[in-house]
Amino acid sequence: MSDLDGGLDEPEELQPEEGSLRLVGEGDTYGPAAWEAATAAVLRKARRLRDDAPDSEVWSVLTRTTLDGIDVPPIGQPSDLDDLRTEGRPTRAGAWDIRTPLVGDDAAAVNEAALVDLDNGATSLHLDLSRSVDLSRALRGVLLDLAPVTLERPDAGQSEALARLLEDTANDPHPGSNLSADPATAEMFGHRVADDGRTPFDSFVDTVRRAQALGVLGAVVDGTALHDRGASDAQELGWTMAVGVHYLRILVEAGFTVDEAAGLIEFRYAATDEQFPTIAKLRAARRLWARVLEASGADDVAQRQHVVTSRAMMTKQDPWVNMLRGTIAAFAAGVGGADAISVIPFDERLGQPDALGRRIARNTSSLLIEEAHVAAVSDPAGGSYAVEKLTDDLAVAGWAELGRIEADGGFGEQAATGVKERVRAVAAARDAGIADRSRPLTGVSEFPNLAEVLPERAPWGRGGVRHYGWAYEDMRAEPATEKVFLATMGPIAAHTARATFATNLFAAGGVAVEAAGPTDGVEAVTAAWSGQRVVCLAGTDAAYAEWGADLVAALRAAGAAYVVLAGKPGEKTVTDVDDSCAMGVDALGFLGRIREELSR
């Protein structure tokens, strides 16, 4: 019987014996060959696989390669777990720390935002403030024994100001606060020597020792700094390991034990909207750091991770899509076991985030924790063939990057030069994928809205970020003053597919179109043309073959200077064109040529 009054009898006769429950029938078990056959049939129908190709070729067709050269198959298999190591699996129990990011140069405004965020779901603060901001004013009323505070790439003065505030706290400060000494980022990406001639590393040991005395964290190993400049996941992993090793060496030389030094360091990683690589990266980071500590003779000191949703993936155009990007990234960070997550407000690219942007950002974590119960399980991805394999592959690639840095002498100018060169190569490869739209950016390279009115935000600049969509955004910032004439051929049903493709492609580069609409022949199209210099034919291959050549001749005779074909030119379509656009085209190169023609 139930222990509750009025309860019902437990239906014991319906309970299966332990281990006897089967969720599939005898005929519902399948092996790889069955999956290959079913998948091959779909690919052949889509003309992505030859009729005479073996079914097993589906793996090579559907496998994609990451920027780190890691092959990611379409599905995982039990064999993926053979001989894999599983160190570094997430161990966080319960909800992560909702660390709200605050930016600005007005202490009073930052303070107001901080108190609102803490009253409405945020559990800690991450401050990215101008050097002139009075930190005591910005944190007035914040209970520093309850709400941890961390700093974004501070100078020694800001770390010192936070230390003084923590010392003045009536109770012991929250152990999650961090004086956030980050000299490696300053050395890597440029810094100014302080008025007293001290460099960022000169104050590093003192800051960490001050943190130890206060019972808080002292240093940050910031992988987001490299990510913001275009680094791949493995490069971010290798870099953070190299910096972490360098910090350990400095602190141990200064008298700390390895365990003490490791316990005073927090790692900061970027989370993107590629959820599986993000999950695997955070899991791989723990595995790598565990290996570093093992080699250093330390006990098992857990790596503390603060994860920030990627600023590089954020877009200025159609900023509302940033909410989706941030949600996916925060989900991946939570599944990956992040201890603290900062969701960048969707409107940060436009300037200083407002109350709506901050509310959506903090509520993203609250909903994932309270409604989706993402934090209810310590390692939701554990045992997933695909995630475990990707974790292993990223750990190996990250360790190899660490090896390259160590071979260059470890953290220092020579290693930094090599890291920057490798990051530039990865950024160029990513740019190429964004250019041909094999790496689509919704609202930027795909489905752009030329008529959108962007929300207005107070000015706030943040440098050092190489945004993925920068090339398209530069074009959109200065829209073309002339339109392209869209020579739609035939009824709407016939031309709409290519007309829509071309319209979106032109819009991605800030170029508007003026369409002819439904037409039934050359005269109808030329009658709709109103003198535009550039024209683009949009119709079916059958229409191109039937009257495309005549239409091109008529438009040129009327004065059109540059003719584009939506599709691939050829004997069965149209040959007498100046340019063409189809799936896989170098969109940025194409748009550059179109804008040049329009400006003549």
Coordinates of C-alpha atoms in Angstrom, one line a residue:
M1 CA 0.0 0.0 0.0
S2 CA 1.0 3.6 -0.5
D3 CA 2.3 5.5 2.5
L4 CA -0.1 8.4 1.7
D5 CA -3.6 8.4 3.1
G6 CA -6.1 7.5 0.4
G7 CA -3.4 6.1 -1.9
L8 CA -4.1 3.3 -4.3
D9 CA -2.5 -0.2 -4.3
E10 CA 0.7 -0.4 -6.3
P11 CA 0.0 -2.5 -9.4
E12 CA 2.8 -4.9 -8.6
E13 CA 1.6 -7.5 -11.2
L14 CA 2.3 -4.9 -13.9
Q15 CA 5.9 -4.4 -12.9
P16 CA 8.4 -6.2 -15.2
E17 CA 11.2 -8.2 -13.7
E18 CA 14.5 -6.3 -13.4
G19 CA 16.3 -6.4 -16.8
S20 CA 13.4 -8.0 -18.6
L21 CA 11.9 -4.9 -20.2
R22 CA 12.5 -4.7 -24.0
L23 CA 11.6 -1.6 -25.9
V24 CA 11.9 -3.1 -29.3
G25 CA 10.4 -6.2 -30.9
E26 CA 12.3 -9.2 -32.2
G27 CA 12.2 -7.8 -35.7
D28 CA 13.1 -4.3 -34.8
T29 CA 16.9 -4.6 -34.4
Y30 CA 19.0 -3.2 -37.1
G31 CA 22.7 -3.1 -37.9
P32 CA 24.9 -0.6 -39.8
A33 CA 24.2 -2.3 -43.2
A34 CA 20.4 -1.7 -42.8
W35 CA 21.0 2.0 -42.0
E36 CA 23.4 2.3 -44.9
A37 CA 20.8 0.8 -47.3
A38 CA 18.0 3.1 -46.1
T39 CA 20.3 6.2 -46.2
A40 CA 21.7 5.4 -49.6
A41 CA 18.2 5.2 -51.1
V42 CA 17.5 8.7 -49.9
L43 CA 20.8 10.1 -51.2
R44 CA 20.3 8.4 -54.6
K45 CA 16.9 10.0 -54.9
A46 CA 18.4 13.4 -54.0
R47 CA 21.2 12.8 -56.6
R48 CA 23.9 12.9 -53.9
L49 CA 24.9 9.3 -54.5
R50 CA 25.5 7.5 -57.8
D51 CA 23.2 4.7 -58.6
D52 CA 26.1 2.3 -58.9
A53 CA 27.9 3.4 -55.7
P54 CA 27.9 1.0 -52.8
D55 CA 25.7 1.7 -49.9
S56 CA 28.7 2.0 -47.6
E57 CA 29.7 5.2 -49.5
V58 CA 27.1 7.1 -47.5
W59 CA 29.6 7.6 -44.7
S60 CA 32.0 9.6 -46.9
V61 CA 29.1 11.6 -48.4
L62 CA 27.6 12.6 -45.1
T63 CA 30.8 12.9 -43.0
R64 CA 31.8 16.5 -42.4
T65 CA 35.2 17.8 -41.4
T66 CA 35.7 20.4 -38.7
L67 CA 38.1 23.4 -38.8
D68 CA 40.4 21.2 -36.8
G69 CA 40.5 18.5 -39.4
I70 CA 38.3 16.1 -37.3
D71 CA 35.9 13.9 -39.3
V72 CA 32.4 13.9 -37.8
P73 CA 30.3 11.0 -39.2
P74 CA 26.6 11.4 -39.6
I75 CA 25.8 9.0 -36.7
G76 CA 27.7 7.4 -33.8
Q77 CA 28.2 3.7 -33.4
P78 CA 29.1 1.5 -30.4
S79 CA 32.5 0.9 -31.9
D80 CA 33.3 4.6 -31.5
L81 CA 33.8 3.9 -27.8
D82 CA 36.4 1.3 -28.3
D83 CA 39.6 2.2 -26.4
L84 CA 38.3 5.7 -25.5
R85 CA 39.3 7.3 -22.2
T86 CA 36.7 9.1 -20.2
E87 CA 38.6 11.4 -17.7
G88 CA 37.2 14.8 -17.2
R89 CA 33.5 14.0 -17.4
P90 CA 31.2 16.8 -16.0
T91 CA 30.6 16.4 -12.2
R92 CA 28.6 19.6 -11.5
A93 CA 25.6 18.6 -9.4
G94 CA 22.5 20.8 -9.9
A95 CA 22.1 24.3 -11.4
W96 CA 25.0 26.2 -12.8
D97 CA 25.8 29.8 -11.7
I98 CA 23.9 32.2 -13.8
R99 CA 26.6 34.8 -14.3
T100 CA 25.1 38.0 -15.8
P101 CA 27.6 40.0 -18.0
L102 CA 27.5 43.8 -17.5
V103 CA 29.3 46.3 -19.7
G104 CA 29.5 50.1 -19.5
D105 CA 31.3 53.2 -18.3
D106 CA 28.6 54.6 -16.0
A107 CA 28.9 53.2 -12.5
A108 CA 25.4 54.2 -11.5
A109 CA 23.8 52.5 -14.5
V110 CA 25.9 49.4 -14.0
N111 CA 24.9 49.3 -10.4
E112 CA 21.2 49.6 -11.2
A113 CA 21.5 46.8 -13.8
A114 CA 23.4 44.6 -11.4
L115 CA 20.8 44.9 -8.7
V116 CA 17.9 44.2 -11.1
D117 CA 19.6 41.1 -12.5
L118 CA 20.4 39.7 -9.0
D119 CA 16.8 40.3 -7.9
N120 CA 15.5 38.4 -11.0
G121 CA 17.5 35.2 -11.4
A122 CA 21.2 36.0 -11.8
T123 CA 23.4 34.5 -9.2
S124 CA 26.7 36.3 -9.9
L125 CA 28.1 39.2 -11.9
H126 CA 30.7 39.4 -14.6
L127 CA 31.9 43.0 -15.1
D128 CA 33.4 44.4 -18.3
L129 CA 33.9 48.0 -17.3
S130 CA 35.9 51.0 -18.4
R131 CA 39.0 51.6 -16.4
S132 CA 37.6 54.9 -15.1
V133 CA 34.5 53.2 -13.4
D134 CA 34.4 53.3 -9.6
L135 CA 34.0 49.7 -8.8
S136 CA 32.7 50.4 -5.3
R137 CA 29.9 52.5 -6.8
A138 CA 29.1 49.9 -9.4
L139 CA 28.7 47.2 -6.7
R140 CA 27.0 49.3 -4.1
G141 CA 24.3 47.2 -2.4
V142 CA 25.6 43.9 -3.8
L143 CA 26.0 41.3 -1.1
L144 CA 29.5 40.1 -1.9
D145 CA 29.2 37.2 0.5
L146 CA 26.3 35.8 -1.6
A147 CA 26.9 36.9 -5.1
P148 CA 30.3 36.2 -6.7
V149 CA 31.9 38.9 -8.8
T150 CA 34.4 38.3 -11.7
L151 CA 36.1 40.8 -14.0
E152 CA 36.7 40.8 -17.7
R153 CA 40.4 41.2 -18.5
P154 CA 41.1 43.7 -15.7
D155 CA 44.3 45.7 -15.1
A156 CA 46.0 45.5 -11.7
G157 CA 44.1 48.5 -10.5
Q158 CA 40.7 46.9 -11.1
S159 CA 41.8 43.6 -9.4
E160 CA 43.0 45.6 -6.5
A161 CA 39.8 47.6 -6.2
L162 CA 37.8 44.3 -6.1
A163 CA 40.1 42.9 -3.5
R164 CA 39.5 46.0 -1.2
L165 CA 35.8 45.6 -1.6
L166 CA 36.0 41.9 -0.7
E167 CA 38.1 42.7 2.4
D168 CA 35.5 45.2 3.6
T169 CA 32.7 42.7 3.3
A170 CA 31.1 42.0 6.7
N171 CA 31.0 38.3 6.1
D172 CA 33.5 36.1 4.2
P173 CA 33.3 36.9 0.5
H174 CA 31.8 34.3 -1.7
P175 CA 34.5 31.8 -2.7
G176 CA 33.4 32.0 -6.4
S177 CA 34.5 35.6 -6.7
N178 CA 37.7 36.0 -8.8
L179 CA 40.2 38.9 -8.8
S180 CA 40.6 37.7 -12.4
A181 CA 44.3 38.3 -13.0
D182 CA 44.7 37.6 -16.7
P183 CA 48.2 38.7 -17.8
A184 CA 48.5 36.1 -20.6
T185 CA 45.6 37.8 -22.6
A186 CA 47.2 41.2 -22.0
E187 CA 50.6 39.9 -23.2
M188 CA 49.1 38.1 -26.2
F189 CA 46.9 40.8 -27.5
G190 CA 48.7 44.0 -26.4
H191 CA 48.7 46.0 -23.2
R192 CA 50.0 49.3 -21.9
V193 CA 52.7 49.3 -19.2
A194 CA 51.3 50.8 -16.0
D195 CA 52.4 54.3 -14.8
D196 CA 54.8 52.6 -12.3
G197 CA 56.4 50.6 -15.1
R198 CA 54.9 47.3 -14.1
T199 CA 53.7 44.8 -16.7
P200 CA 50.6 42.5 -16.2
F201 CA 52.8 39.6 -15.1
D202 CA 54.6 41.8 -12.5
S203 CA 51.5 42.0 -10.4
F204 CA 50.2 38.4 -11.1
V205 CA 51.7 36.6 -8.1
D206 CA 50.7 39.4 -5.7
T207 CA 47.1 39.3 -7.0
V208 CA 46.8 35.6 -6.7
R209 CA 48.3 35.6 -3.2
R210 CA 45.8 38.3 -2.2
A211 CA 43.0 36.1 -3.5
Q212 CA 44.2 33.1 -1.5
A213 CA 44.2 35.2 1.6
L214 CA 40.6 36.3 0.9
G215 CA 39.5 32.8 0.2
V216 CA 38.5 33.5 -3.4
L217 CA 39.9 32.7 -6.9
G218 CA 42.7 34.8 -8.2
A219 CA 43.4 34.1 -11.9
V220 CA 41.6 33.4 -15.2
V221 CA 42.8 31.4 -18.2
D222 CA 40.8 33.0 -20.9
G223 CA 40.1 30.9 -24.0
T224 CA 37.5 33.4 -25.2
A225 CA 40.1 35.9 -26.1
L226 CA 41.6 33.5 -28.8
H227 CA 38.1 32.3 -29.8
D228 CA 37.0 35.9 -30.5
R229 CA 39.8 36.2 -33.0
G230 CA 38.8 33.2 -35.0
A231 CA 40.4 30.2 -33.2
S232 CA 39.1 26.7 -33.6
D233 CA 38.0 24.6 -30.7
A234 CA 41.2 22.6 -30.5
Q235 CA 43.3 25.8 -30.7
E236 CA 41.3 27.3 -27.8
L237 CA 41.9 24.1 -25.9
G238 CA 45.6 24.0 -26.6
W239 CA 46.0 27.7 -25.8
T240 CA 44.3 27.4 -22.5
M241 CA 46.3 24.4 -21.5
A242 CA 49.5 26.3 -22.4
V243 CA 48.5 29.3 -20.4
G244 CA 47.4 27.1 -17.5
V245 CA 50.8 25.4 -17.4
H246 CA 52.5 28.7 -17.5
Y247 CA 50.5 30.0 -14.6
L248 CA 51.3 26.8 -12.6
R249 CA 55.0 27.3 -13.2
I250 CA 55.0 30.9 -12.1
L251 CA 52.9 30.2 -9.0
V252 CA 54.8 27.1 -7.9
E253 CA 58.1 29.0 -8.3
A254 CA 56.6 31.7 -6.1
G255 CA 55.9 29.2 -3.3
F256 CA 52.5 27.8 -4.0
T257 CA 51.9 24.1 -4.2
V258 CA 50.6 22.7 -7.5
D259 CA 47.3 21.9 -5.8
E260 CA 47.0 25.4 -4.3
A261 CA 47.8 27.1 -7.6
A262 CA 45.3 24.9 -9.6
G263 CA 42.6 25.6 -7.0
L264 CA 43.0 29.4 -7.5
I265 CA 42.5 29.3 -11.3
E266 CA 39.3 29.5 -13.3
F267 CA 39.1 28.7 -17.0
R268 CA 36.9 30.7 -19.4
Y269 CA 35.6 29.1 -22.6
A270 CA 33.4 30.2 -25.4
A271 CA 30.2 28.3 -26.3
T272 CA 28.8 28.5 -29.9
D273 CA 25.6 27.5 -31.5
E274 CA 27.3 24.3 -32.7
Q275 CA 26.1 22.4 -29.8
F276 CA 27.9 19.1 -30.1
P277 CA 31.4 20.6 -30.6
T278 CA 30.7 22.9 -27.6
I279 CA 29.7 20.0 -25.4
A280 CA 32.7 18.0 -26.5
K281 CA 35.1 20.9 -26.0
L282 CA 34.1 21.5 -22.4
R283 CA 34.4 17.8 -21.7
A284 CA 37.8 17.6 -23.5
A285 CA 39.0 20.6 -21.5
R286 CA 38.5 18.8 -18.2
R287 CA 40.3 15.7 -19.6
L288 CA 43.2 17.8 -20.7
W289 CA 43.6 19.7 -17.5
A290 CA 43.3 16.5 -15.5
R291 CA 46.2 15.2 -17.6
V292 CA 48.3 18.3 -17.0
L293 CA 47.7 18.1 -13.2
E294 CA 48.5 14.4 -13.3
A295 CA 51.8 15.1 -15.0
S296 CA 52.5 17.9 -12.5
G297 CA 52.1 15.6 -9.5
A298 CA 48.9 17.3 -8.3
D299 CA 45.9 15.7 -6.7
D300 CA 42.6 15.7 -8.7
V301 CA 41.7 19.4 -8.6
A302 CA 38.6 19.9 -10.7
Q303 CA 38.8 22.4 -13.4
R304 CA 36.4 25.3 -12.8
Q305 CA 34.8 26.5 -16.0
H306 CA 33.1 29.8 -16.7
V307 CA 31.5 29.6 -20.1
V308 CA 30.5 32.7 -22.2
T309 CA 28.3 32.4 -25.2
S310 CA 30.3 33.4 -28.3
R311 CA 30.5 37.0 -29.2
A312 CA 32.0 36.1 -32.6
M313 CA 28.8 34.3 -33.7
M314 CA 26.6 37.3 -32.8
T315 CA 25.2 39.4 -35.6
K316 CA 24.2 43.0 -35.9
Q317 CA 21.7 42.3 -38.6
D318 CA 18.5 40.6 -37.5
P319 CA 19.8 40.6 -33.9
W320 CA 16.7 38.7 -32.7
V321 CA 18.3 35.5 -34.1
N322 CA 21.0 36.0 -31.5
M323 CA 18.5 34.8 -28.9
L324 CA 18.4 31.4 -30.6
R325 CA 22.2 31.3 -30.9
G326 CA 22.5 32.2 -27.2
T327 CA 20.0 29.6 -26.2
I328 CA 21.7 26.7 -28.1
A329 CA 25.1 27.8 -26.8
A330 CA 23.9 28.0 -23.2
F331 CA 22.2 24.6 -23.6
A332 CA 25.5 23.1 -24.8
A333 CA 27.4 24.7 -22.0
G334 CA 25.0 23.4 -19.4
V335 CA 25.1 19.9 -20.9
G336 CA 28.9 20.1 -21.1
G337 CA 29.0 20.7 -17.3
A338 CA 29.9 24.4 -17.1
D339 CA 30.1 25.7 -13.5
A340 CA 29.0 29.3 -14.5
I341 CA 27.4 30.5 -17.7
S342 CA 27.2 34.0 -19.1
V343 CA 24.7 34.5 -21.9
I344 CA 25.7 37.6 -24.0
P345 CA 22.6 39.8 -24.5
F346 CA 21.2 39.5 -28.0
D347 CA 21.6 43.3 -28.6
E348 CA 25.2 43.7 -27.5
R349 CA 26.3 44.1 -31.1
L350 CA 24.1 47.2 -31.3
G351 CA 25.7 48.9 -28.3
Q352 CA 25.0 48.8 -24.6
P353 CA 22.4 46.1 -23.9
D354 CA 19.2 47.4 -22.5
A355 CA 16.9 45.8 -19.8
L356 CA 15.2 43.6 -22.4
G357 CA 18.5 42.2 -23.6
R358 CA 19.7 41.5 -20.1
R359 CA 16.4 39.9 -19.1
I360 CA 16.3 37.6 -22.0
A361 CA 20.0 36.6 -21.4
R362 CA 19.5 35.7 -17.7
N363 CA 16.1 34.0 -18.4
T364 CA 17.8 31.8 -21.0
S365 CA 19.7 30.0 -18.2
S366 CA 16.7 30.1 -15.8
L367 CA 14.4 28.4 -18.4
L368 CA 17.0 25.8 -19.2
I369 CA 17.5 25.0 -15.5
E370 CA 13.9 25.3 -14.2
E371 CA 11.8 24.4 -17.2
A372 CA 13.9 22.1 -19.3
H373 CA 15.7 20.6 -16.3
V374 CA 19.0 20.5 -18.2
A375 CA 20.9 20.7 -14.9
A376 CA 19.1 17.8 -13.4
V377 CA 21.7 15.3 -14.7
S378 CA 25.5 15.8 -14.3
D379 CA 26.6 14.5 -17.7
P380 CA 23.6 14.2 -20.0
A381 CA 25.8 13.5 -23.0
G382 CA 27.7 10.8 -21.3
G383 CA 27.7 7.5 -23.2
S384 CA 26.6 9.2 -26.5
Y385 CA 28.7 7.5 -29.1
A386 CA 29.0 10.7 -31.2
V387 CA 29.8 13.0 -28.3
E388 CA 32.3 10.7 -26.6
K389 CA 34.1 10.2 -29.9
L390 CA 34.2 13.9 -30.6
T391 CA 35.4 14.6 -27.0
D392 CA 38.3 12.2 -27.6
D393 CA 39.1 13.6 -31.0
L394 CA 39.1 17.2 -29.6
A395 CA 41.2 16.2 -26.6
V396 CA 43.8 14.7 -28.9
A397 CA 43.8 17.7 -31.2
G398 CA 44.0 20.1 -28.3
W399 CA 46.9 18.2 -26.8
A400 CA 48.7 18.3 -30.1
E401 CA 48.2 22.1 -30.2
L402 CA 49.7 22.3 -26.7
G403 CA 52.6 20.3 -27.9
R404 CA 53.2 22.8 -30.7
I405 CA 53.2 25.7 -28.2
E406 CA 55.5 23.9 -25.9
A407 CA 57.8 23.1 -28.8
D408 CA 58.0 26.8 -29.4
G409 CA 59.3 27.3 -25.9
G410 CA 55.9 27.5 -24.1
F411 CA 54.0 30.7 -23.4
G412 CA 56.0 33.6 -24.8
E413 CA 56.5 35.7 -27.9
Q414 CA 57.7 32.9 -30.2
A415 CA 54.8 30.6 -29.3
A416 CA 52.3 33.5 -29.6
T417 CA 53.5 34.2 -33.2
G418 CA 52.9 30.6 -34.1
V419 CA 49.5 30.5 -32.4
K420 CA 48.4 33.7 -34.2
E421 CA 49.4 32.3 -37.6
R422 CA 47.5 29.1 -37.1
V423 CA 44.4 31.0 -35.9
R424 CA 44.6 33.3 -39.0
A425 CA 44.6 30.1 -41.2
V426 CA 41.5 28.8 -39.4
A427 CA 39.8 32.1 -39.6
A428 CA 40.4 32.2 -43.4
A429 CA 39.0 28.7 -43.7
R430 CA 35.9 29.7 -41.8
D431 CA 35.5 32.9 -43.9
A432 CA 35.6 30.7 -47.1
G433 CA 32.8 28.6 -45.8
I434 CA 30.8 31.7 -44.8
A435 CA 31.5 33.2 -48.3
D436 CA 30.1 30.2 -50.2
R437 CA 27.3 29.8 -47.5
S438 CA 28.3 26.3 -46.6
R439 CA 28.4 27.9 -43.1
P440 CA 25.1 29.8 -43.3
L441 CA 24.4 32.8 -41.0
T442 CA 20.7 33.3 -40.6
G443 CA 19.6 36.9 -41.1
V444 CA 23.0 37.7 -42.6
S445 CA 24.0 35.4 -45.5
E446 CA 20.6 33.6 -45.4
F447 CA 17.1 35.2 -45.2
P448 CA 18.4 38.8 -44.9
N449 CA 15.8 41.5 -44.4
L450 CA 16.9 44.7 -46.1
A451 CA 13.9 46.6 -44.7
E452 CA 14.5 45.8 -41.1
V453 CA 14.8 48.7 -38.6
L454 CA 17.4 47.9 -36.0
P455 CA 16.7 48.7 -32.3
E456 CA 18.7 51.6 -31.0
R457 CA 21.1 51.2 -28.1
A458 CA 23.4 53.6 -26.3
P459 CA 26.9 53.5 -27.8
W460 CA 29.3 51.0 -26.4
G461 CA 32.3 49.7 -28.2
R462 CA 34.1 46.4 -27.6
G463 CA 37.1 45.6 -29.7
G464 CA 39.1 42.4 -30.3
V465 CA 36.2 40.3 -31.9
R466 CA 36.3 39.0 -35.4
H467 CA 32.6 38.5 -36.0
Y468 CA 31.8 35.6 -38.4
G469 CA 29.5 37.7 -40.6
W470 CA 31.8 40.8 -40.8
A471 CA 32.1 40.8 -44.6
Y472 CA 28.4 40.7 -45.2
E473 CA 27.8 43.3 -42.4
D474 CA 30.3 45.7 -44.0
M475 CA 28.3 45.5 -47.2
R476 CA 25.0 45.9 -45.4
A477 CA 26.3 49.0 -43.6
E478 CA 26.6 50.8 -47.0
P479 CA 23.7 49.5 -49.1
A480 CA 23.9 49.8 -52.9
T481 CA 22.1 52.9 -54.1
E482 CA 21.0 51.2 -57.3
K483 CA 18.7 48.1 -57.7
V484 CA 19.1 45.0 -59.7
F485 CA 16.3 44.2 -62.2
L486 CA 15.0 40.7 -61.6
A487 CA 13.9 39.4 -65.0
T488 CA 11.4 36.8 -63.8
M489 CA 10.5 34.4 -66.6
G490 CA 7.1 32.8 -66.7
P491 CA 4.4 32.6 -64.1
I492 CA 5.1 32.9 -60.3
A493 CA 5.1 29.1 -59.8
A494 CA 7.8 28.7 -62.4
H495 CA 10.2 31.4 -61.4
T496 CA 9.7 31.8 -57.6
A497 CA 12.4 29.3 -56.5
R498 CA 15.2 31.0 -58.3
A499 CA 13.8 34.5 -57.9
T500 CA 13.7 34.0 -54.1
F501 CA 17.3 32.5 -54.1
A502 CA 18.6 35.5 -56.1
T503 CA 16.7 38.0 -54.1
N504 CA 18.1 36.7 -50.8
L505 CA 21.6 36.5 -52.2
F506 CA 21.5 40.1 -53.4
A507 CA 20.0 41.3 -50.1
A508 CA 22.9 39.6 -48.2
G509 CA 25.2 42.2 -49.8
G510 CA 22.9 45.1 -49.3
V511 CA 21.5 45.0 -52.9
A512 CA 17.8 45.4 -53.5
V513 CA 15.9 44.1 -56.5
E514 CA 13.0 45.2 -58.6
A515 CA 11.2 42.2 -60.1
A516 CA 9.3 42.0 -63.4
G517 CA 6.6 39.8 -61.8
P518 CA 4.7 37.2 -63.8
T519 CA 5.6 37.3 -67.5
D520 CA 4.9 35.3 -70.7
G521 CA 7.7 36.2 -73.0
V522 CA 10.5 38.6 -74.0
E523 CA 8.2 41.6 -74.6
A524 CA 6.6 41.3 -71.1
V525 CA 10.0 41.3 -69.4
T526 CA 11.5 44.1 -71.4
A527 CA 8.4 46.2 -70.8
A528 CA 8.9 45.9 -67.0
W529 CA 12.6 46.8 -67.3
S530 CA 13.1 50.5 -66.3
G531 CA 16.8 51.1 -67.2
Q532 CA 18.6 49.2 -64.4
R533 CA 22.2 48.6 -65.3
V534 CA 22.3 45.0 -63.9
V535 CA 19.7 42.4 -64.7
C536 CA 19.3 38.9 -63.3
L537 CA 17.3 36.2 -65.2
A538 CA 15.2 34.0 -62.9
G539 CA 13.3 31.1 -64.3
T540 CA 13.3 27.4 -65.1
D541 CA 15.9 25.6 -67.2
A542 CA 13.2 25.0 -69.7
A543 CA 12.4 28.7 -70.0
Y544 CA 16.0 29.5 -70.3
A545 CA 16.4 27.1 -73.1
E546 CA 13.3 28.3 -74.9
W547 CA 13.6 32.0 -74.8
G548 CA 16.5 32.9 -72.5
A549 CA 18.9 33.8 -75.3
D550 CA 16.4 36.1 -77.0
L551 CA 15.7 37.8 -73.6
V552 CA 19.4 38.4 -73.0
A553 CA 19.8 39.9 -76.5
A554 CA 16.7 42.1 -76.1
L555 CA 17.9 43.4 -72.7
R556 CA 21.4 44.2 -74.0
A557 CA 19.9 45.9 -77.0
A558 CA 17.7 48.0 -74.6
G559 CA 20.8 49.1 -72.6
A560 CA 21.4 46.5 -69.8
A561 CA 25.1 46.4 -69.2
Y562 CA 25.6 43.3 -67.0
V563 CA 23.5 40.2 -67.2
V564 CA 23.4 37.6 -64.5
L565 CA 21.8 34.1 -64.7
A566 CA 20.2 32.6 -61.6
G567 CA 21.4 29.1 -62.2
K568 CA 24.3 27.5 -64.1
P569 CA 25.0 28.8 -67.6
G570 CA 25.3 26.2 -70.4
E571 CA 24.1 25.0 -73.7
K572 CA 20.9 23.8 -72.2
T573 CA 20.2 27.1 -70.4
V574 CA 21.9 30.3 -71.5
T575 CA 25.5 31.0 -72.4
D576 CA 25.6 34.7 -73.2
V577 CA 25.7 36.1 -69.6
D578 CA 28.3 38.1 -67.7
D579 CA 27.8 36.3 -64.4
S580 CA 25.8 33.6 -62.6
C581 CA 24.7 32.6 -59.2
A582 CA 23.8 29.1 -57.9
M583 CA 24.2 27.0 -54.8
G584 CA 27.8 27.0 -53.7
V585 CA 28.8 30.2 -55.4
D586 CA 31.3 32.4 -53.7
A587 CA 28.6 34.8 -52.5
L588 CA 31.0 37.5 -51.3
G589 CA 33.0 37.5 -54.5
F590 CA 29.8 37.6 -56.5
L591 CA 28.2 40.4 -54.5
G592 CA 31.4 42.4 -54.8
R593 CA 31.3 42.2 -58.6
I594 CA 27.6 43.2 -58.6
R595 CA 28.1 46.2 -56.3
E596 CA 31.0 47.3 -58.5
E597 CA 28.8 47.1 -61.6
L598 CA 26.0 49.0 -59.8
S599 CA 28.4 51.8 -58.8
R600 CA 29.6 52.5 -62.4

